[in-house]
CSV table of C-alpha atoms in Angstrom, one decimal:
chain,number,residue,atom,x,y,z
F,29,MET,CA,10.8,5.5,26.2
F,30,ARG,CA,10.6,3.5,29.2
F,31,SER,CA,12.8,5.8,31.2
F,32,ALA,CA,10.9,8.8,30.0
F,33,SER,CA,7.7,7.3,31.3
F,34,TRP,CA,9.3,6.3,34.5
F,35,ARG,CA,10.5,9.9,35.0
F,36,LEU,CA,7.1,11.1,34.4
F,37,GLY,CA,5.6,8.6,36.8
F,38,ALA,CA,8.2,9.6,39.5
F,39,ARG,CA,7.2,13.2,39.0
F,40,GLY,CA,3.6,12.4,39.3
F,41,GLY,CA,4.3,10.6,42.5
F,42,GLN,CA,6.2,13.5,43.8
F,43,ALA,CA,3.5,15.9,42.9
F,44,LEU,CA,0.9,13.6,44.7
F,45,ALA,CA,3.2,13.5,47.8
F,46,VAL,CA,3.3,17.3,47.8
F,47,VAL,CA,-0.5,17.6,47.4
F,48,PHE,CA,-1.0,15.0,50.2
F,49,LYS,CA,1.5,16.9,52.4
F,50,ASP,CA,-0.2,20.2,51.8
F,51,SER,CA,-3.7,18.7,52.5
F,52,VAL,CA,-2.5,17.2,55.8
F,53,LEU,CA,-0.9,20.6,56.8
F,54,LEU,CA,-4.2,22.4,55.9
F,55,THR,CA,-6.3,20.0,57.9
F,56,LEU,CA,-3.9,20.3,60.9
F,57,PHE,CA,-4.0,24.1,60.5
F,58,GLY,CA,-7.9,24.1,60.4
F,59,VAL,CA,-8.1,21.9,63.5
F,60,ALA,CA,-5.6,24.1,65.3
F,61,ILE,CA,-7.8,27.1,64.6
F,62,GLY,CA,-11.2,25.5,64.8
F,63,LEU,CA,-10.8,23.8,68.2
F,64,PRO,CA,-10.2,26.9,70.3
F,65,ILE,CA,-13.1,28.7,68.5
F,66,VAL,CA,-15.5,25.7,69.3
F,67,PHE,CA,-14.0,25.6,72.9
F,68,VAL,CA,-14.8,29.5,73.4
F,69,ALA,CA,-18.2,29.2,71.8
F,70,THR,CA,-19.0,26.2,74.1
F,71,ARG,CA,-17.8,28.2,77.2
F,72,LEU,CA,-19.8,31.3,76.0
F,73,VAL,CA,-23.1,29.2,75.7
F,74,GLU,CA,-22.4,27.5,79.1
F,75,ARG,CA,-22.0,30.9,80.7
F,76,PHE,CA,-25.1,32.4,79.0
F,77,CYS,CA,-27.2,29.3,80.2
F,78,LEU,CA,-25.9,29.7,83.9
F,79,VAL,CA,-26.6,33.4,83.9
F,80,SER,CA,-30.2,32.8,82.7
F,81,GLY,CA,-30.8,30.2,85.4
F,82,LEU,CA,-31.4,27.2,83.0
F,83,SER,CA,-29.4,24.2,82.4
F,84,ILE,CA,-27.8,23.7,79.0
F,85,ARG,CA,-30.4,21.1,78.2
F,86,GLN,CA,-33.3,23.1,79.3
F,87,ARG,CA,-31.8,26.1,77.4
F,88,LEU,CA,-31.5,24.1,74.2
F,89,VAL,CA,-35.0,22.6,74.5
F,90,TRP,CA,-36.5,26.2,75.1
F,91,GLN,CA,-34.5,27.4,72.0
F,92,LEU,CA,-35.7,24.6,69.8
F,93,LEU,CA,-39.3,24.9,71.0
F,94,SER,CA,-39.2,28.7,70.4
F,95,TRP,CA,-37.6,28.2,66.9
F,96,SER,CA,-40.2,25.7,65.9
F,97,GLU,CA,-43.0,27.8,67.1
F,98,SER,CA,-41.8,30.8,65.0
F,99,ARG,CA,-41.8,28.7,61.9
């Protein structure tokens, strides 16, 4: 009985290790995909703000004010 429960516990530990490894890999994969998207989006916002002649802070304040007025 003891060896059977020990084997079951070992299998559970192995399954937990696989789940943990998979979650770490998925997290790293998400970061690897998400960071370039955030970087490109930030650059596009900066470029749009520079083209419109506003600083990023002025543009964000203007956007928030126009959004709050529309509500």
